[in-house]
Amino acid sequence: MELLIFYPLALVSVILALFVVFNKSPIGSAVCLIGMMLGLAGVFILLQAHFLAILQIIVYAGAIMVLFMFVIMLLNLKDDDTKWKIRERNIFLSSATGVLIVGILYKIIDVTTDTKFDSPATVPDNFGTVEVVGTALFTDFVLPFEVASILLLAAMVGAVVLAKSKVD
Amino acid sequence: MVPLTHYLIFSAVLFSIGVLGVLIRRNAIVVFMCVEIMLNAVNVSLIAFDRYLNQHDGQIFSFMVMCVAAAEVSVGLAIVIALFRNKATVNLDEINLMKW
């Protein structure tokens, strides 16, 4: 039953990710990316990470993609990609990088074909709820949480400074 | 039940698609979107490991990944806007001021 839910979600996500890469217009890429993120939210729900699934929809599909859309509309980029093609210059380097990445990922997957990972651990009913994740976030991980808030503040100030003044 | 390996292969495929996009696209905004695909792929494997080991650390970590992604996108798009103001292009081949 879980397989019947997982495979369509995974297939749709991978196809939409490919559309993000091969779409001619940036707006089309952004719409496909929103679809991919909704698919991933479904995968998260399948893994019982409800809090992260909701965050995925609110933060990624909501906030971040709206920012992308806003910038694409602001810069009016619709004609910019008509000359797009694969560059021949770096084709050897790109192929070498691809082989390397596939090798590394294969090795990582190979390590995890341990019998321990064949079926999921038995988890309590409240696994991945806002309550449990929030408790962990505010007790064991309170320092990283505060550091993340400083990071977001720095990013906010940086974005305002960069977008406001003219770079010489 | 879905074995963990399937989630990891899914995550690896998404990550490779993201790398592919960063390598072959020249539009700065599309490159940013491909970086987002990579971050999401990593989130999938973190959460899958979490579920299969009955822990919460991976979910906290992917929460932090989302924070970093939000910060990265806001600063990155501000840089793109600043560049566009100066050169009227987002083609990464034409932005080579800091190339050696």
PDB file of C-alpha atoms in Angstrom, chain B:
ATOM      1  CA  MET B   1       6.660  -1.301   3.341  1.00  0.00           C
ATOM      2  CA  VAL B   2       9.099   0.790   1.318  1.00  0.00           C
ATOM      3  CA  PRO B   3      12.729  -0.115   2.058  1.00  0.00           C
ATOM      4  CA  LEU B   4      15.009   2.736   3.040  1.00  0.00           C
ATOM      5  CA  THR B   5      17.107   2.167  -0.092  1.00  0.00           C
ATOM      6  CA  HIS B   6      14.244   3.374  -2.301  1.00  0.00           C
ATOM      7  CA  TYR B   7      14.054   6.666  -0.448  1.00  0.00           C
ATOM      8  CA  LEU B   8      17.820   7.041  -0.719  1.00  0.00           C
ATOM      9  CA  ILE B   9      17.808   6.307  -4.447  1.00  0.00           C
ATOM     10  CA  PHE B  10      15.000   8.849  -4.891  1.00  0.00           C
ATOM     11  CA  SER B  11      17.045  11.382  -2.942  1.00  0.00           C
ATOM     12  CA  ALA B  12      20.180  10.603  -4.981  1.00  0.00           C
ATOM     13  CA  VAL B  13      18.305  10.990  -8.279  1.00  0.00           C
ATOM     14  CA  LEU B  14      16.887  14.362  -7.207  1.00  0.00           C
ATOM     15  CA  PHE B  15      20.327  15.516  -6.035  1.00  0.00           C
ATOM     16  CA  SER B  16      21.895  14.500  -9.356  1.00  0.00           C
ATOM     17  CA  ILE B  17      19.204  16.390 -11.270  1.00  0.00           C
ATOM     18  CA  GLY B  18      20.027  19.464  -9.167  1.00  0.00           C
ATOM     19  CA  VAL B  19      23.752  19.135  -9.901  1.00  0.00           C
ATOM     20  CA  LEU B  20      22.962  18.662 -13.597  1.00  0.00           C
ATOM     21  CA  GLY B  21      20.941  21.861 -13.597  1.00  0.00           C
ATOM     22  CA  VAL B  22      23.667  23.859 -11.858  1.00  0.00           C
ATOM     23  CA  LEU B  23      26.221  22.590 -14.375  1.00  0.00           C
ATOM     24  CA  ILE B  24      24.319  23.079 -17.632  1.00  0.00           C
ATOM     25  CA  ARG B  25      22.034  26.080 -17.037  1.00  0.00           C
ATOM     26  CA  ARG B  26      23.384  29.621 -17.381  1.00  0.00           C
ATOM     27  CA  ASN B  27      20.396  31.550 -16.056  1.00  0.00           C
ATOM     28  CA  ALA B  28      21.276  32.612 -12.493  1.00  0.00           C
ATOM     29  CA  ILE B  29      17.701  32.206 -11.244  1.00  0.00           C
ATOM     30  CA  VAL B  30      17.333  28.691 -12.662  1.00  0.00           C
ATOM     31  CA  VAL B  31      20.695  27.803 -11.073  1.00  0.00           C
ATOM     32  CA  PHE B  32      19.275  28.948  -7.725  1.00  0.00           C
ATOM     33  CA  MET B  33      16.234  26.751  -8.266  1.00  0.00           C
ATOM     34  CA  CYS B  34      18.506  23.771  -8.911  1.00  0.00           C
ATOM     35  CA  VAL B  35      20.316  24.483  -5.640  1.00  0.00           C
ATOM     36  CA  GLU B  36      16.879  24.332  -3.985  1.00  0.00           C
ATOM     37  CA  ILE B  37      16.306  20.914  -5.595  1.00  0.00           C
ATOM     38  CA  MET B  38      19.581  19.697  -4.073  1.00  0.00           C
ATOM     39  CA  LEU B  39      18.659  20.982  -0.598  1.00  0.00           C
ATOM     40  CA  ASN B  40      15.267  19.275  -0.851  1.00  0.00           C
ATOM     41  CA  ALA B  41      16.877  16.001  -1.910  1.00  0.00           C
ATOM     42  CA  VAL B  42      19.066  16.087   1.185  1.00  0.00           C
ATOM     43  CA  ASN B  43      15.982  16.761   3.330  1.00  0.00           C
ATOM     44  CA  VAL B  44      14.318  13.623   1.948  1.00  0.00           C
ATOM     45  CA  SER B  45      17.190  11.378   2.981  1.00  0.00           C
ATOM     46  CA  LEU B  46      17.487  13.034   6.421  1.00  0.00           C
ATOM     47  CA  ILE B  47      13.812  12.481   7.158  1.00  0.00           C
ATOM     48  CA  ALA B  48      13.861   8.945   5.766  1.00  0.00           C
ATOM     49  CA  PHE B  49      16.763   7.992   8.053  1.00  0.00           C
ATOM     50  CA  ASP B  50      14.872   9.573  10.922  1.00  0.00           C
ATOM     51  CA  ARG B  51      11.829   7.418  10.329  1.00  0.00           C
ATOM     52  CA  TYR B  52      13.847   4.217   9.971  1.00  0.00           C
ATOM     53  CA  LEU B  53      15.931   4.821  13.112  1.00  0.00           C
ATOM     54  CA  ASN B  54      13.105   6.277  15.261  1.00  0.00           C
ATOM     55  CA  GLN B  55      14.876   9.547  16.075  1.00  0.00           C
ATOM     56  CA  HIS B  56      14.133  13.260  15.788  1.00  0.00           C
ATOM     57  CA  ASP B  57      17.582  14.673  15.074  1.00  0.00           C
ATOM     58  CA  GLY B  58      17.201  14.447  11.310  1.00  0.00           C
ATOM     59  CA  GLN B  59      13.964  16.447  11.379  1.00  0.00           C
ATOM     60  CA  ILE B  60      15.660  19.189  13.405  1.00  0.00           C
ATOM     61  CA  PHE B  61      18.531  19.134  10.925  1.00  0.00           C
ATOM     62  CA  SER B  62      16.244  19.473   7.940  1.00  0.00           C
ATOM     63  CA  PHE B  63      14.504  22.346   9.744  1.00  0.00           C
ATOM     64  CA  MET B  64      17.928  24.032   9.871  1.00  0.00           C
ATOM     65  CA  VAL B  65      18.444  23.244   6.181  1.00  0.00           C
ATOM     66  CA  MET B  66      15.182  25.080   5.452  1.00  0.00           C
ATOM     67  CA  CYS B  67      16.428  28.102   7.471  1.00  0.00           C
ATOM     68  CA  VAL B  68      19.688  28.156   5.521  1.00  0.00           C
ATOM     69  CA  ALA B  69      17.794  27.796   2.229  1.00  0.00           C
ATOM     70  CA  ALA B  70      15.585  30.777   3.086  1.00  0.00           C
ATOM     71  CA  ALA B  71      18.624  32.892   4.002  1.00  0.00           C
ATOM     72  CA  GLU B  72      20.512  31.787   0.890  1.00  0.00           C
ATOM     73  CA  VAL B  73      17.629  32.569  -1.434  1.00  0.00           C
ATOM     74  CA  SER B  74      16.978  36.034   0.002  1.00  0.00           C
ATOM     75  CA  VAL B  75      20.641  37.068  -0.217  1.00  0.00           C
ATOM     76  CA  GLY B  76      21.172  35.354  -3.572  1.00  0.00           C
ATOM     77  CA  LEU B  77      18.186  36.994  -5.226  1.00  0.00           C
ATOM     78  CA  ALA B  78      19.280  40.369  -3.834  1.00  0.00           C
ATOM     79  CA  ILE B  79      22.680  39.778  -5.476  1.00  0.00           C
ATOM     80  CA  VAL B  80      20.937  38.865  -8.742  1.00  0.00           C
ATOM     81  CA  ILE B  81      18.906  42.092  -8.595  1.00  0.00           C
ATOM     82  CA  ALA B  82      22.045  44.132  -7.881  1.00  0.00           C
ATOM     83  CA  LEU B  83      23.863  42.457 -10.790  1.00  0.00           C
ATOM     84  CA  PHE B  84      20.914  42.985 -13.110  1.00  0.00           C
ATOM     85  CA  ARG B  85      20.929  46.667 -12.240  1.00  0.00           C
ATOM     86  CA  ASN B  86      24.561  46.949 -13.328  1.00  0.00           C
ATOM     87  CA  LYS B  87      24.745  44.654 -16.363  1.00  0.00           C
ATOM     88  CA  ALA B  88      21.102  44.047 -17.399  1.00  0.00           C
ATOM     89  CA  THR B  89      21.680  40.291 -17.675  1.00  0.00           C
ATOM     90  CA  VAL B  90      21.401  37.220 -15.486  1.00  0.00           C
ATOM     91  CA  ASN B  91      23.512  35.057 -17.795  1.00  0.00           C
ATOM     92  CA  LEU B  92      26.295  33.642 -15.653  1.00  0.00           C
ATOM     93  CA  ASP B  93      28.729  33.528 -18.598  1.00  0.00           C
ATOM     94  CA  GLU B  94      28.631  37.300 -18.890  1.00  0.00           C
ATOM     95  CA  ILE B  95      29.192  37.870 -15.183  1.00  0.00           C
ATOM     96  CA  ASN B  96      32.917  37.187 -15.052  1.00  0.00           C
ATOM     97  CA  LEU B  97      34.300  40.124 -13.086  1.00  0.00           C
ATOM     98  CA  MET B  98      35.814  37.897 -10.409  1.00  0.00           C
ATOM     99  CA  LYS B  99      37.171  35.280 -12.796  1.00  0.00           C
ATOM    100  CA  TRP B 100      40.961  34.912 -12.644  1.00  0.00           C
TER     101      TRP B 100
END
